[in-house]
Structures are given as structure tokens and as C-alpha cells.
PDB file of C-alpha atoms in Angstrom:
ATOM      1  CA  MET A   1     121.336  76.119 123.873  1.00 43.00           C
ATOM      2  CA  THR A   2     119.312  78.705 122.830  1.00 43.00           C
ATOM      3  CA  LEU A   3     115.308  78.436 120.787  1.00 50.00           C
ATOM      4  CA  VAL A   4     115.768  81.954 119.693  1.00 48.00           C
ATOM      5  CA  LYS A   5     118.852  83.595 117.197  1.00 45.00           C
ATOM      6  CA  THR A   6     119.786  87.564 117.312  1.00 48.00           C
ATOM      7  CA  ASN A   7     122.210  89.275 114.373  1.00 52.00           C
ATOM      8  CA  ASN A   8     122.714  91.732 117.292  1.00 52.00           C
ATOM      9  CA  ARG A   9     126.624  91.056 118.428  1.00 53.00           C
ATOM     10  CA  PHE A  10     125.841  94.173 121.171  1.00 52.00           C
ATOM     11  CA  ALA A  11     123.755  94.143 123.767  1.00 51.00           C
ATOM     12  CA  PHE A  12     122.646  97.552 122.624  1.00 53.00           C
ATOM     13  CA  PRO A  13     122.042  99.421 119.218  1.00 54.00           C
ATOM     14  CA  SER A  14     124.082 101.500 117.692  1.00 56.00           C
ATOM     15  CA  LEU A  15     122.570 105.105 117.429  1.00 53.00           C
ATOM     16  CA  ILE A  16     123.226 104.892 113.529  1.00 54.00           C
ATOM     17  CA  ASP A  17     120.532 102.096 113.360  1.00 55.00           C
ATOM     18  CA  GLU A  18     118.156 103.968 115.242  1.00 52.00           C
ATOM     19  CA  PHE A  19     118.160 106.785 112.604  1.00 51.00           C
ATOM     20  CA  LEU A  20     117.890 103.899 110.033  1.00 53.00           C
ATOM     21  CA  LYS A  21     115.013 102.515 111.170  1.00 52.00           C
ATOM     22  CA  PRO A  22     111.618 103.260 108.946  1.00 50.00           C
ATOM     23  CA  ASP A  23     109.650 104.532 112.163  1.00 49.00           C
ATOM     24  CA  TRP A  24     112.173 107.332 113.260  1.00 46.00           C
ATOM     25  CA  MET A  25     110.235 110.363 113.138  1.00 46.00           C
ATOM     26  CA  GLY A  26     107.097 109.162 113.036  1.00 46.00           C
ATOM     27  CA  GLY A  27     106.888 106.861 109.857  1.00 46.00           C
ATOM     28  CA  MET A  28     105.902 103.599 109.337  1.00 44.00           C
ATOM     29  CA  GLU A  29     106.774 100.760 111.908  1.00 45.00           C
ATOM     30  CA  ARG A  30     108.046  98.737 109.471  1.00 45.00           C
ATOM     31  CA  PHE A  31     108.445  98.347 105.282  1.00 46.00           C
ATOM     32  CA  ASN A  32     106.668  95.306 104.356  1.00 49.00           C
ATOM     33  CA  VAL A  33     106.147  94.455 100.728  1.00 53.00           C
ATOM     34  CA  ASN A  34     103.113  92.528 100.237  1.00 74.00           C
ATOM     35  CA  VAL A  35     101.424  90.979  97.618  1.00 83.00           C
ATOM     36  CA  PRO A  36      97.587  90.266  97.647  1.00 89.00           C
ATOM     37  CA  ALA A  37      96.427  86.876  98.714  1.00 91.00           C
ATOM     38  CA  VAL A  38      94.828  84.632  96.541  1.00 93.00           C
ATOM     39  CA  ASN A  39      92.235  81.941  96.808  1.00 94.00           C
ATOM     40  CA  ILE A  40      91.273  79.534  93.738  1.00 94.00           C
ATOM     41  CA  LYS A  41      87.831  77.664  94.365  1.00 94.00           C
ATOM     42  CA  GLU A  42      86.583  75.037  91.675  1.00 92.00           C
ATOM     43  CA  THR A  43      82.969  73.847  90.894  1.00 91.00           C
ATOM     44  CA  ASP A  44      81.724  71.935  88.426  1.00 90.00           C
ATOM     45  CA  THR A  45      80.815  75.281  85.708  1.00 92.00           C
ATOM     46  CA  THR A  46      83.470  77.447  86.929  1.00 93.00           C
ATOM     47  CA  PHE A  47      86.798  78.345  88.399  1.00 93.00           C
ATOM     48  CA  VAL A  48      86.659  81.459  91.068  1.00 95.00           C
ATOM     49  CA  VAL A  49      89.862  83.369  91.542  1.00 95.00           C
ATOM     50  CA  GLU A  50      89.337  85.988  94.624  1.00 95.00           C
ATOM     51  CA  LEU A  51      92.351  88.184  95.295  1.00 94.00           C
ATOM     52  CA  ALA A  52      92.117  90.309  98.987  1.00 93.00           C
ATOM     53  CA  ALA A  53      92.870  94.345  98.216  1.00 90.00           C
ATOM     54  CA  PRO A  54      91.302  96.096 100.727  1.00 90.00           C
ATOM     55  CA  GLY A  55      91.249 100.172 100.635  1.00 85.00           C
ATOM     56  CA  LYS A  56      91.461  99.922  96.655  1.00 89.00           C
ATOM     57  CA  LYS A  57      88.841 100.990  94.034  1.00 89.00           C
ATOM     58  CA  LYS A  58      87.875  98.723  90.801  1.00 88.00           C
ATOM     59  CA  GLU A  59      89.890 101.270  88.677  1.00 90.00           C
ATOM     60  CA  ASP A  60      92.650 100.366  90.629  1.00 89.00           C
ATOM     61  CA  PHE A  61      93.347  97.110  88.609  1.00 93.00           C
ATOM     62  CA  ASN A  62      94.209  95.802  85.107  1.00 94.00           C
ATOM     63  CA  ILE A  63      93.086  92.060  84.365  1.00 95.00           C
ATOM     64  CA  GLU A  64      94.690  91.305  81.209  1.00 95.00           C
ATOM     65  CA  LEU A  65      94.509  88.062  79.136  1.00 93.00           C
ATOM     66  CA  ASP A  66      96.831  86.944  76.995  1.00 92.00           C
ATOM     67  CA  ASP A  67      98.069  83.527  75.367  1.00 90.00           C
ATOM     68  CA  ASN A  68      95.949  82.084  78.212  1.00 90.00           C
ATOM     69  CA  VAL A  69      98.024  83.651  80.763  1.00 92.00           C
ATOM     70  CA  LEU A  70      95.717  86.031  83.488  1.00 93.00           C
ATOM     71  CA  THR A  71      97.653  89.055  84.621  1.00 94.00           C
ATOM     72  CA  ILE A  72      96.469  91.189  87.620  1.00 94.00           C
ATOM     73  CA  SER A  73      98.056  94.448  88.234  1.00 93.00           C
ATOM     74  CA  SER A  74      97.982  97.262  90.406  1.00 92.00           C
ATOM     75  CA  GLU A  75      99.735 100.265  90.868  1.00 88.00           C
ATOM     76  CA  ALA A  76      98.681 103.228  93.781  1.00 83.00           C
ATOM     77  CA  SER A  77     100.731 106.404  94.662  1.00 82.00           C
ATOM     78  CA  THR A  78     100.121 108.264  97.524  1.00 81.00           C
ATOM     79  CA  GLU A  79     101.607 112.327  98.771  1.00 84.00           C
ATOM     80  CA  ASN A  80     101.343 113.928 102.204  1.00 82.00           C
ATOM     81  CA  GLU A  81     102.317 116.962 102.876  1.00 78.00           C
ATOM     82  CA  GLU A  82     102.333 119.042 105.955  1.00 79.00           C
ATOM     83  CA  LYS A  83     103.987 123.018 105.159  1.00 76.00           C
ATOM     84  CA  ASP A  84     104.462 125.774 107.793  1.00 74.00           C
ATOM     85  CA  LYS A  85     103.348 129.422 107.303  1.00 72.00           C
ATOM     86  CA  GLU A  86     106.217 130.706 105.100  1.00 74.00           C
ATOM     87  CA  GLY A  87     105.466 127.407 102.361  1.00 66.00           C
ATOM     88  CA  LYS A  88     108.254 125.365 103.326  1.00 68.00           C
ATOM     89  CA  TYR A  89     108.421 122.007 104.356  1.00 64.00           C
ATOM     90  CA  THR A  90     108.045 120.332 107.579  1.00 71.00           C
ATOM     91  CA  ARG A  91     107.016 116.608 106.524  1.00 75.00           C
ATOM     92  CA  LYS A  92     106.388 115.843 103.159  1.00 73.00           C
ATOM     93  CA  GLU A  93     105.615 111.565 102.878  1.00 79.00           C
ATOM     94  CA  PHE A  94     105.139 109.527  99.884  1.00 80.00           C
ATOM     95  CA  SER A  95     104.808 106.264  99.175  1.00 81.00           C
ATOM     96  CA  TYR A  96     104.488 104.028  96.049  1.00 81.00           C
ATOM     97  CA  SER A  97     102.816 100.101  95.773  1.00 82.00           C
ATOM     98  CA  SER A  98     102.454  97.632  92.911  1.00 88.00           C
ATOM     99  CA  PHE A  99     101.759  94.340  92.265  1.00 90.00           C
ATOM    100  CA  LYS A 100     101.342  91.503  89.167  1.00 92.00           C
ATOM    101  CA  ARG A 101     100.180  87.757  89.828  1.00 92.00           C
ATOM    102  CA  SER A 102      99.618  85.803  86.901  1.00 92.00           C
ATOM    103  CA  PHE A 103      97.543  82.906  85.945  1.00 92.00           C
ATOM    104  CA  THR A 104      98.346  80.148  83.284  1.00 92.00           C
ATOM    105  CA  LEU A 105      94.657  78.709  82.848  1.00 91.00           C
ATOM    106  CA  PRO A 106      93.254  75.437  82.018  1.00 90.00           C
ATOM    107  CA  GLU A 107      92.299  75.066  78.421  1.00 91.00           C
ATOM    108  CA  ILE A 108      88.774  74.154  79.605  1.00 91.00           C
ATOM    109  CA  VAL A 109      88.166  77.948  80.036  1.00 92.00           C
ATOM    110  CA  ASN A 110      85.824  80.131  78.116  1.00 92.00           C
ATOM    111  CA  GLU A 111      87.806  82.947  77.772  1.00 92.00           C
ATOM    112  CA  TYR A 112      85.251  84.781  76.674  1.00 93.00           C
ATOM    113  CA  ASP A 113      82.902  85.072  79.109  1.00 93.00           C
ATOM    114  CA  ILE A 114      85.231  86.199  82.080  1.00 95.00           C
ATOM    115  CA  ASN A 115      83.947  88.456  84.150  1.00 95.00           C
ATOM    116  CA  ALA A 116      85.351  90.625  87.319  1.00 95.00           C
ATOM    117  CA  THR A 117      83.765  92.035  90.345  1.00 95.00           C
ATOM    118  CA  TYR A 118      85.194  94.241  93.283  1.00 95.00           C
ATOM    119  CA  GLU A 119      83.669  94.454  96.233  1.00 94.00           C
ATOM    120  CA  ASN A 120      84.058  94.429 100.808  1.00 92.00           C
ATOM    121  CA  GLY A 121      87.780  94.687  99.471  1.00 92.00           C
ATOM    122  CA  VAL A 122      87.993  91.696  97.523  1.00 95.00           C
ATOM    123  CA  LEU A 123      88.276  91.415  93.892  1.00 95.00           C
ATOM    124  CA  HIS A 124      86.117  88.471  92.035  1.00 96.00           C
ATOM    125  CA  ILE A 125      87.422  87.401  88.831  1.00 95.00           C
ATOM    126  CA  ALA A 126      84.243  84.114  87.059  1.00 96.00           C
ATOM    127  CA  LEU A 127      85.991  81.968  84.439  1.00 95.00           C
ATOM    128  CA  PRO A 128      83.637  79.734  83.329  1.00 95.00           C
ATOM    129  CA  LYS A 129      84.643  76.530  81.965  1.00 92.00           C
ATOM    130  CA  ARG A 130      83.911  75.426  78.404  1.00 91.00           C
ATOM    131  CA  GLU A 131      80.516  73.781  77.701  1.00 87.00           C
ATOM    132  CA  GLU A 132      82.430  70.131  76.631  1.00 83.00           C
ATOM    133  CA  ALA A 133      83.975  70.333  80.204  1.00 76.00           C
ATOM    134  CA  LEU A 134      81.167  71.126  81.870  1.00 76.00           C
ATOM    135  CA  PRO A 135      80.321  67.589  83.738  1.00 78.00           C
ATOM    136  CA  LYS A 136      77.469  65.602  81.458  1.00 81.00           C
ATOM    137  CA  PRO A 137      74.278  63.775  83.322  1.00 83.00           C
ATOM    138  CA  LYS A 138      74.258  60.753  84.215  1.00 85.00           C
ATOM    139  CA  ARG A 139      71.828  58.355  82.290  1.00 84.00           C
ATOM    140  CA  MET A 140      71.009  54.696  81.976  1.00 86.00           C
ATOM    141  CA  ILE A 141      71.955  52.548  79.791  1.00 85.00           C
ATOM    142  CA  GLU A 142      69.641  49.656  78.957  1.00 89.00           C
ATOM    143  CA  ILE A 143      70.953  45.763  78.585  1.00 91.00           C
ATOM    144  CA  GLY A 144      69.731  44.381  75.674  1.00 81.00           C
TER     145      GLY A 144
END
């Protein structure tokens, strides 16, 4: 009985598999398509959405609110070239990454006071609650 299953039928990988690996010729070790992790916190007065996106700038984000749906998106592309003396390409790499996250907001969110900040690789979006949704202070009722 084995605890680990493998998909390899042969003991040695084929030559074609070696050429098709993403790390061939010094590229990336593996291709990962990542969607940034999100934390959502609730306090008495607000909801806070924290999106982990290190290495980005605040200009890289688009935040939209449409029909009580908050959408956070980003697109980025990079291109690196290495040329020899004659101007021929010896190596050219480019990458493109994007993500889009959408959240349906509860009715108690005050959509006119939403604000966002980006610091230390984390996008913070504060979603304040409406006045009528805030907790009421405790009061004493006298017995008549």
C-alpha cells in the first residue's frame, strides 16, 4: 500500500517533459496563478477588508462599487530584454498578471463613506456601517 500517488508511469522523465518544464533555460520554478488573500473584519462601526498584494503600488488597483457589489481588480505587466552587441535577442521575458475579487456588501454599509489605503503590501478598505445599524447605548427603564 502506498501513501503517495504519482502520475509518472516511468521511473525517468522523458526528454520532452524536461524541455516543457517552466524552469527550463532559467525561467520560473513553477507557474502559480494566485488570487490575493483577503481578510474581512467586523467591528461595531465598520467592516474592514484587507487584501494582501505585496509589490504593487496604489495606482495598480481599481476599486469599484456597483449595485452593492464591491470589486477590487488589478492588472500588471513586465518585460525584460537582454540583447547582444548586434541587437539580436538572446533572451526576452514578459509576464502578465491580473486578478479580480468581488464582494456583495450588506445593506447596512454606508456606501458614501467608503475609503481605502495601501501600505506595507496590504490594501485596507474601510466600509462604515450606517447610523441606524450602529449599536444603541444601553439605557435603564424605570418601573412605574
